[in-house]
Structure formats: C-alpha cells, structure tokens
C-alpha cells in the first residue's frame, strides 16, 4: 500500500528549500538543511524525493508550467498585439517579486544554475508557445522576422526576472523595484524584439 503524502509537509519542504537556497545558494544547500528548516526528518524527505535535484526539478517544473499557463491565458486575450501580453506578463513578474520575494529570488537562482536542465516536455512547450507569440508579433509588426524563438524566450521569460533581481541588489547598491519598472521593461523588450 502506498504511503499517504502529507500535503502540509510537502508545502513546508518546498518553502524551506526556497528559503534555504536564497540564503545559502543552490550548491551549499543540503537535504539536512532543508529538512531542519521544514521541520521534517531527512528520511521523510528522501522517502518523498530522490534527492535535492528531484525536489528542485519539481519546483522548477511547477513554476515554469504556471508561467506558460499565464502566457497562454494572456495570448488568448491578445490575438492582434503582443504589447499588452508583454506588459501584463512583466507587471505580474514585478507583483510576484513584491509579494513573494523569496520565491522570486529562488526562481532567479534556478534560472542561472548551470547544473539544471529543462525537460524535453518543457522545451517543446516553450518553443510552441514562443512561436505562437512570435506569429502574432510578426503580423502586428512588433517583432522582426530575424528575431528567433530563443531570443523571444529570453526577453520574455528571463529578462524581466534578471532586471528585477539586478535592480534589487547590484553594484550600485540596493534599489527599489516598483510598478514604474513595468513600462520601462515593456518598452525595452519591444525595442529589442523589433
């Protein structure tokens, strides 16, 4: 008989890995650190996940999948122009950072971890979604024919997250991230894609 999964413990584990990684970095974070912060035993963690990478993969998949669902929804609302889609998506990244700073910083670290590889499912879904957005941008004249799906993916999914985290703490010191950044980011993305 399969063991019943305690959803409250799983939620605590996911919160703990995000906090621990934000505080210590991905490589320095251990299963023991995660278990201690989550208030569970290391054995429980290993019964639920094969290891730290398995847990990271699940969190990454959940986050990316939610981003794709968001983009699909915005795409359904905006079939003639990509500007409202980009603006809404960027606004949601800023709001997410302001409301969920730990989760936002965690996702930033995942995006920049060279040991992490996206699954084929994620790659295919991303390519299809970006192509659909590109097609609308080509028809509306907002995207140049020379813009690749890869470039669109970076500027839409990664650039805003990078900008927000760089603005937050950079060589010039701490700076506030605000809703004023939405317009600037949207304009920058549209310029690059054109």
PDB file of C-alpha atoms in Angstrom:
ATOM      1  CA  UNK A   1       0.000   0.000   0.000  1.00  0.00           C
ATOM      2  CA  UNK A   2       1.346   3.429  -0.946  1.00  0.00           C
ATOM      3  CA  UNK A   3       2.090   5.895   1.825  1.00  0.00           C
ATOM      4  CA  UNK A   4      -0.193   8.851   2.177  1.00  0.00           C
ATOM      5  CA  UNK A   5       1.552  12.104   1.324  1.00  0.00           C
ATOM      6  CA  UNK A   6       1.124  14.890   3.851  1.00  0.00           C
ATOM      7  CA  UNK A   7       0.473  17.961   1.687  1.00  0.00           C
ATOM      8  CA  UNK A   8       1.256  20.314   4.592  1.00  0.00           C
ATOM      9  CA  UNK A   9       4.706  18.746   4.979  1.00  0.00           C
ATOM     10  CA  UNK A  10       5.303  18.963   1.228  1.00  0.00           C
ATOM     11  CA  UNK A  11       4.372  22.663   1.275  1.00  0.00           C
ATOM     12  CA  UNK A  12       6.763  23.231   4.208  1.00  0.00           C
ATOM     13  CA  UNK A  13       9.519  21.366   2.362  1.00  0.00           C
ATOM     14  CA  UNK A  14       9.033  23.479  -0.772  1.00  0.00           C
ATOM     15  CA  UNK A  15       9.039  26.689   1.253  1.00  0.00           C
ATOM     16  CA  UNK A  16      12.129  25.504   3.144  1.00  0.00           C
ATOM     17  CA  UNK A  17      14.131  24.697   0.016  1.00  0.00           C
ATOM     18  CA  UNK A  18      13.331  28.111  -1.459  1.00  0.00           C
ATOM     19  CA  UNK A  19      14.370  29.938   1.713  1.00  0.00           C
ATOM     20  CA  UNK A  20      17.488  27.825   2.203  1.00  0.00           C
ATOM     21  CA  UNK A  21      18.649  28.283  -1.376  1.00  0.00           C
ATOM     22  CA  UNK A  22      18.036  32.032  -1.291  1.00  0.00           C
ATOM     23  CA  UNK A  23      20.053  32.242   1.938  1.00  0.00           C
ATOM     24  CA  UNK A  24      22.878  29.823   1.025  1.00  0.00           C
ATOM     25  CA  UNK A  25      22.867  29.176  -2.727  1.00  0.00           C
ATOM     26  CA  UNK A  26      21.941  26.002  -4.571  1.00  0.00           C
ATOM     27  CA  UNK A  27      25.248  24.159  -4.219  1.00  0.00           C
ATOM     28  CA  UNK A  28      25.641  24.878  -0.484  1.00  0.00           C
ATOM     29  CA  UNK A  29      22.081  23.788   0.358  1.00  0.00           C
ATOM     30  CA  UNK A  30      21.807  20.244   1.709  1.00  0.00           C
ATOM     31  CA  UNK A  31      18.921  17.892   2.361  1.00  0.00           C
ATOM     32  CA  UNK A  32      19.690  18.155   6.094  1.00  0.00           C
ATOM     33  CA  UNK A  33      19.352  21.965   5.946  1.00  0.00           C
ATOM     34  CA  UNK A  34      16.058  21.716   4.070  1.00  0.00           C
ATOM     35  CA  UNK A  35      14.670  19.070   6.441  1.00  0.00           C
ATOM     36  CA  UNK A  36      15.624  21.115   9.516  1.00  0.00           C
ATOM     37  CA  UNK A  37      14.023  24.305   8.159  1.00  0.00           C
ATOM     38  CA  UNK A  38      10.876  22.355   7.126  1.00  0.00           C
ATOM     39  CA  UNK A  39      10.642  20.590  10.488  1.00  0.00           C
ATOM     40  CA  UNK A  40      10.765  17.110   8.945  1.00  0.00           C
ATOM     41  CA  UNK A  41      13.288  14.300   9.105  1.00  0.00           C
ATOM     42  CA  UNK A  42      15.854  13.781   6.367  1.00  0.00           C
ATOM     43  CA  UNK A  43      14.415  10.296   5.984  1.00  0.00           C
ATOM     44  CA  UNK A  44      10.965  11.719   5.239  1.00  0.00           C
ATOM     45  CA  UNK A  45      12.464  13.963   2.601  1.00  0.00           C
ATOM     46  CA  UNK A  46      14.279  11.029   0.970  1.00  0.00           C
ATOM     47  CA  UNK A  47      11.119   8.905   1.045  1.00  0.00           C
ATOM     48  CA  UNK A  48       9.311  11.664  -0.837  1.00  0.00           C
ATOM     49  CA  UNK A  49      12.092  12.854  -3.176  1.00  0.00           C
ATOM     50  CA  UNK A  50      15.114  11.065  -4.620  1.00  0.00           C
ATOM     51  CA  UNK A  51      17.269  13.996  -3.522  1.00  0.00           C
ATOM     52  CA  UNK A  52      17.728  17.750  -3.709  1.00  0.00           C
ATOM     53  CA  UNK A  53      17.795  17.784  -7.517  1.00  0.00           C
ATOM     54  CA  UNK A  54      14.500  15.877  -7.692  1.00  0.00           C
ATOM     55  CA  UNK A  55      12.868  18.496  -5.453  1.00  0.00           C
ATOM     56  CA  UNK A  56      14.411  21.330  -7.488  1.00  0.00           C
ATOM     57  CA  UNK A  57      13.159  19.771 -10.713  1.00  0.00           C
ATOM     58  CA  UNK A  58       9.627  19.568  -9.329  1.00  0.00           C
ATOM     59  CA  UNK A  59       9.649  23.197  -8.174  1.00  0.00           C
ATOM     60  CA  UNK A  60      11.113  24.386 -11.470  1.00  0.00           C
ATOM     61  CA  UNK A  61       8.534  22.428 -13.453  1.00  0.00           C
ATOM     62  CA  UNK A  62       5.689  23.828 -11.317  1.00  0.00           C
ATOM     63  CA  UNK A  63       6.924  27.415 -11.749  1.00  0.00           C
ATOM     64  CA  UNK A  64       7.590  27.168 -15.473  1.00  0.00           C
ATOM     65  CA  UNK A  65       4.275  25.417 -16.031  1.00  0.00           C
ATOM     66  CA  UNK A  66       2.441  28.218 -14.194  1.00  0.00           C
ATOM     67  CA  UNK A  67       4.282  30.816 -16.313  1.00  0.00           C
ATOM     68  CA  UNK A  68       3.274  29.027 -19.502  1.00  0.00           C
ATOM     69  CA  UNK A  69      -0.353  28.823 -18.379  1.00  0.00           C
ATOM     70  CA  UNK A  70      -0.232  32.550 -17.656  1.00  0.00           C
ATOM     71  CA  UNK A  71       1.223  33.265 -21.106  1.00  0.00           C
ATOM     72  CA  UNK A  72      -1.363  31.026 -22.781  1.00  0.00           C
ATOM     73  CA  UNK A  73      -4.126  32.935 -20.992  1.00  0.00           C
ATOM     74  CA  UNK A  74      -2.653  36.310 -21.984  1.00  0.00           C
ATOM     75  CA  UNK A  75      -2.171  35.080 -25.537  1.00  0.00           C
ATOM     76  CA  UNK A  76      -5.843  34.104 -25.728  1.00  0.00           C
ATOM     77  CA  UNK A  77      -6.756  37.656 -24.668  1.00  0.00           C
ATOM     78  CA  UNK A  78      -4.372  39.357 -27.108  1.00  0.00           C
ATOM     79  CA  UNK A  79      -4.542  37.898 -30.601  1.00  0.00           C
ATOM     80  CA  UNK A  80      -3.589  41.066 -32.512  1.00  0.00           C
ATOM     81  CA  UNK A  81      -0.749  42.631 -30.494  1.00  0.00           C
ATOM     82  CA  UNK A  82       1.967  41.335 -28.193  1.00  0.00           C
ATOM     83  CA  UNK A  83       2.402  44.616 -26.284  1.00  0.00           C
ATOM     84  CA  UNK A  84      -0.500  44.007 -23.851  1.00  0.00           C
ATOM     85  CA  UNK A  85       0.710  40.427 -23.326  1.00  0.00           C
ATOM     86  CA  UNK A  86       4.264  41.575 -22.548  1.00  0.00           C
ATOM     87  CA  UNK A  87       3.107  44.425 -20.339  1.00  0.00           C
ATOM     88  CA  UNK A  88       0.787  42.174 -18.322  1.00  0.00           C
ATOM     89  CA  UNK A  89       3.410  39.462 -18.030  1.00  0.00           C
ATOM     90  CA  UNK A  90       6.097  41.908 -16.867  1.00  0.00           C
ATOM     91  CA  UNK A  91       3.654  43.518 -14.431  1.00  0.00           C
ATOM     92  CA  UNK A  92       2.923  40.090 -12.975  1.00  0.00           C
ATOM     93  CA  UNK A  93       6.674  39.449 -12.506  1.00  0.00           C
ATOM     94  CA  UNK A  94       7.032  42.728 -10.593  1.00  0.00           C
ATOM     95  CA  UNK A  95       3.951  41.993  -8.473  1.00  0.00           C
ATOM     96  CA  UNK A  96       5.235  38.470  -7.829  1.00  0.00           C
ATOM     97  CA  UNK A  97       8.581  39.876  -6.692  1.00  0.00           C
ATOM     98  CA  UNK A  98       6.938  42.434  -4.418  1.00  0.00           C
ATOM     99  CA  UNK A  99       4.530  39.893  -2.886  1.00  0.00           C
ATOM    100  CA  UNK A 100       6.718  36.765  -2.925  1.00  0.00           C
ATOM    101  CA  UNK A 101      10.353  37.943  -2.754  1.00  0.00           C
ATOM    102  CA  UNK A 102      11.765  34.592  -1.569  1.00  0.00           C
ATOM    103  CA  UNK A 103      10.031  32.621  -4.325  1.00  0.00           C
ATOM    104  CA  UNK A 104      11.069  35.224  -6.916  1.00  0.00           C
ATOM    105  CA  UNK A 105      14.727  35.162  -5.799  1.00  0.00           C
ATOM    106  CA  UNK A 106      14.635  31.358  -5.744  1.00  0.00           C
ATOM    107  CA  UNK A 107      13.364  31.211  -9.327  1.00  0.00           C
ATOM    108  CA  UNK A 108      16.095  33.669 -10.340  1.00  0.00           C
ATOM    109  CA  UNK A 109      18.709  31.334  -8.864  1.00  0.00           C
ATOM    110  CA  UNK A 110      17.215  28.343 -10.680  1.00  0.00           C
ATOM    111  CA  UNK A 111      17.329  30.215 -13.981  1.00  0.00           C
ATOM    112  CA  UNK A 112      21.051  30.776 -13.530  1.00  0.00           C
ATOM    113  CA  UNK A 113      22.105  27.361 -12.284  1.00  0.00           C
ATOM    114  CA  UNK A 114      24.144  25.599 -14.939  1.00  0.00           C
ATOM    115  CA  UNK A 115      23.508  22.172 -13.406  1.00  0.00           C
ATOM    116  CA  UNK A 116      19.807  22.408 -14.116  1.00  0.00           C
ATOM    117  CA  UNK A 117      18.439  21.202 -17.444  1.00  0.00           C
ATOM    118  CA  UNK A 118      14.875  21.700 -18.601  1.00  0.00           C
ATOM    119  CA  UNK A 119      12.999  18.565 -19.644  1.00  0.00           C
ATOM    120  CA  UNK A 120      12.141  17.892 -23.268  1.00  0.00           C
ATOM    121  CA  UNK A 121       8.481  18.488 -22.404  1.00  0.00           C
ATOM    122  CA  UNK A 122       9.282  21.985 -21.111  1.00  0.00           C
ATOM    123  CA  UNK A 123      11.489  22.754 -24.133  1.00  0.00           C
ATOM    124  CA  UNK A 124       8.788  21.701 -26.607  1.00  0.00           C
ATOM    125  CA  UNK A 125       6.031  23.564 -24.780  1.00  0.00           C
ATOM    126  CA  UNK A 126       8.177  26.689 -24.617  1.00  0.00           C
ATOM    127  CA  UNK A 127       9.098  26.570 -28.304  1.00  0.00           C
ATOM    128  CA  UNK A 128       5.446  26.146 -29.321  1.00  0.00           C
ATOM    129  CA  UNK A 129       4.249  28.961 -27.079  1.00  0.00           C
ATOM    130  CA  UNK A 130       7.009  31.347 -28.185  1.00  0.00           C
ATOM    131  CA  UNK A 131       6.265  30.560 -31.832  1.00  0.00           C
ATOM    132  CA  UNK A 132       2.595  31.423 -31.296  1.00  0.00           C
ATOM    133  CA  UNK A 133       3.583  34.734 -29.684  1.00  0.00           C
ATOM    134  CA  UNK A 134       6.084  35.387 -32.478  1.00  0.00           C
ATOM    135  CA  UNK A 135       3.420  34.782 -35.131  1.00  0.00           C
ATOM    136  CA  UNK A 136       1.203  37.466 -33.588  1.00  0.00           C
ATOM    137  CA  UNK A 137       4.183  39.810 -33.274  1.00  0.00           C
ATOM    138  CA  UNK A 138       5.116  39.265 -36.917  1.00  0.00           C
ATOM    139  CA  UNK A 139       1.554  40.012 -38.083  1.00  0.00           C
ATOM    140  CA  UNK A 140       1.354  43.152 -35.946  1.00  0.00           C
ATOM    141  CA  UNK A 141       4.832  44.319 -36.947  1.00  0.00           C
ATOM    142  CA  UNK A 142       6.057  44.256 -33.338  1.00  0.00           C
ATOM    143  CA  UNK A 143       8.649  41.531 -33.912  1.00  0.00           C
ATOM    144  CA  UNK A 144      11.316  41.449 -36.621  1.00  0.00           C
ATOM    145  CA  UNK A 145      11.461  38.361 -38.841  1.00  0.00           C
ATOM    146  CA  UNK A 146      15.066  37.883 -37.714  1.00  0.00           C
ATOM    147  CA  UNK A 147      14.036  37.509 -34.037  1.00  0.00           C
ATOM    148  CA  UNK A 148      14.384  33.874 -33.076  1.00  0.00           C
ATOM    149  CA  UNK A 149      12.134  31.886 -30.770  1.00  0.00           C
ATOM    150  CA  UNK A 150      15.146  31.565 -28.456  1.00  0.00           C
ATOM    151  CA  UNK A 151      15.550  35.365 -28.302  1.00  0.00           C
ATOM    152  CA  UNK A 152      11.840  35.810 -27.675  1.00  0.00           C
ATOM    153  CA  UNK A 153      12.019  33.242 -24.874  1.00  0.00           C
ATOM    154  CA  UNK A 154      14.916  35.048 -23.205  1.00  0.00           C
ATOM    155  CA  UNK A 155      13.472  38.535 -23.472  1.00  0.00           C
ATOM    156  CA  UNK A 156      10.018  37.485 -22.335  1.00  0.00           C
ATOM    157  CA  UNK A 157      10.753  34.899 -19.641  1.00  0.00           C
ATOM    158  CA  UNK A 158      14.227  35.709 -18.350  1.00  0.00           C
ATOM    159  CA  UNK A 159      14.964  39.401 -18.950  1.00  0.00           C
ATOM    160  CA  UNK A 160      12.329  40.771 -16.563  1.00  0.00           C
ATOM    161  CA  UNK A 161      13.370  38.366 -13.786  1.00  0.00           C
ATOM    162  CA  UNK A 162      17.035  39.299 -14.319  1.00  0.00           C
ATOM    163  CA  UNK A 163      16.261  43.015 -14.336  1.00  0.00           C
ATOM    164  CA  UNK A 164      14.197  42.835 -11.167  1.00  0.00           C
ATOM    165  CA  UNK A 165      16.873  40.914  -9.281  1.00  0.00           C
ATOM    166  CA  UNK A 166      19.694  43.108 -10.590  1.00  0.00           C
ATOM    167  CA  UNK A 167      17.769  46.245  -9.626  1.00  0.00           C
ATOM    168  CA  UNK A 168      17.119  44.866  -6.159  1.00  0.00           C
ATOM    169  CA  UNK A 169      20.789  44.397  -5.354  1.00  0.00           C
ATOM    170  CA  UNK A 170      23.549  45.479  -7.695  1.00  0.00           C
ATOM    171  CA  UNK A 171      26.962  47.117  -7.739  1.00  0.00           C
ATOM    172  CA  UNK A 172      25.308  50.497  -7.220  1.00  0.00           C
ATOM    173  CA  UNK A 173      23.564  49.346  -4.038  1.00  0.00           C
ATOM    174  CA  UNK A 174      20.028  48.326  -3.129  1.00  0.00           C
ATOM    175  CA  UNK A 175      17.336  49.913  -5.264  1.00  0.00           C
ATOM    176  CA  UNK A 176      13.578  49.632  -5.042  1.00  0.00           C
ATOM    177  CA  UNK A 177      11.646  47.568  -7.557  1.00  0.00           C
ATOM    178  CA  UNK A 178       8.334  49.255  -8.318  1.00  0.00           C
ATOM    179  CA  UNK A 179       5.418  49.280 -10.712  1.00  0.00           C
ATOM    180  CA  UNK A 180       7.214  52.108 -12.569  1.00  0.00           C
ATOM    181  CA  UNK A 181       9.602  49.437 -13.863  1.00  0.00           C
ATOM    182  CA  UNK A 182       6.790  47.750 -15.830  1.00  0.00           C
ATOM    183  CA  UNK A 183       6.603  50.401 -18.554  1.00  0.00           C
ATOM    184  CA  UNK A 184      10.400  50.627 -18.913  1.00  0.00           C
ATOM    185  CA  UNK A 185      10.790  46.858 -19.136  1.00  0.00           C
ATOM    186  CA  UNK A 186       7.936  46.514 -21.631  1.00  0.00           C
ATOM    187  CA  UNK A 187       9.402  49.236 -23.858  1.00  0.00           C
ATOM    188  CA  UNK A 188      12.879  47.691 -23.659  1.00  0.00           C
ATOM    189  CA  UNK A 189      11.590  44.242 -24.607  1.00  0.00           C
ATOM    190  CA  UNK A 190       9.571  45.589 -27.523  1.00  0.00           C
ATOM    191  CA  UNK A 191      12.586  47.565 -28.821  1.00  0.00           C
ATOM    192  CA  UNK A 192      14.817  44.523 -28.735  1.00  0.00           C
ATOM    193  CA  UNK A 193      12.272  42.311 -30.497  1.00  0.00           C
ATOM    194  CA  UNK A 194      11.685  44.886 -33.260  1.00  0.00           C
TER     195      UNK A 194
END
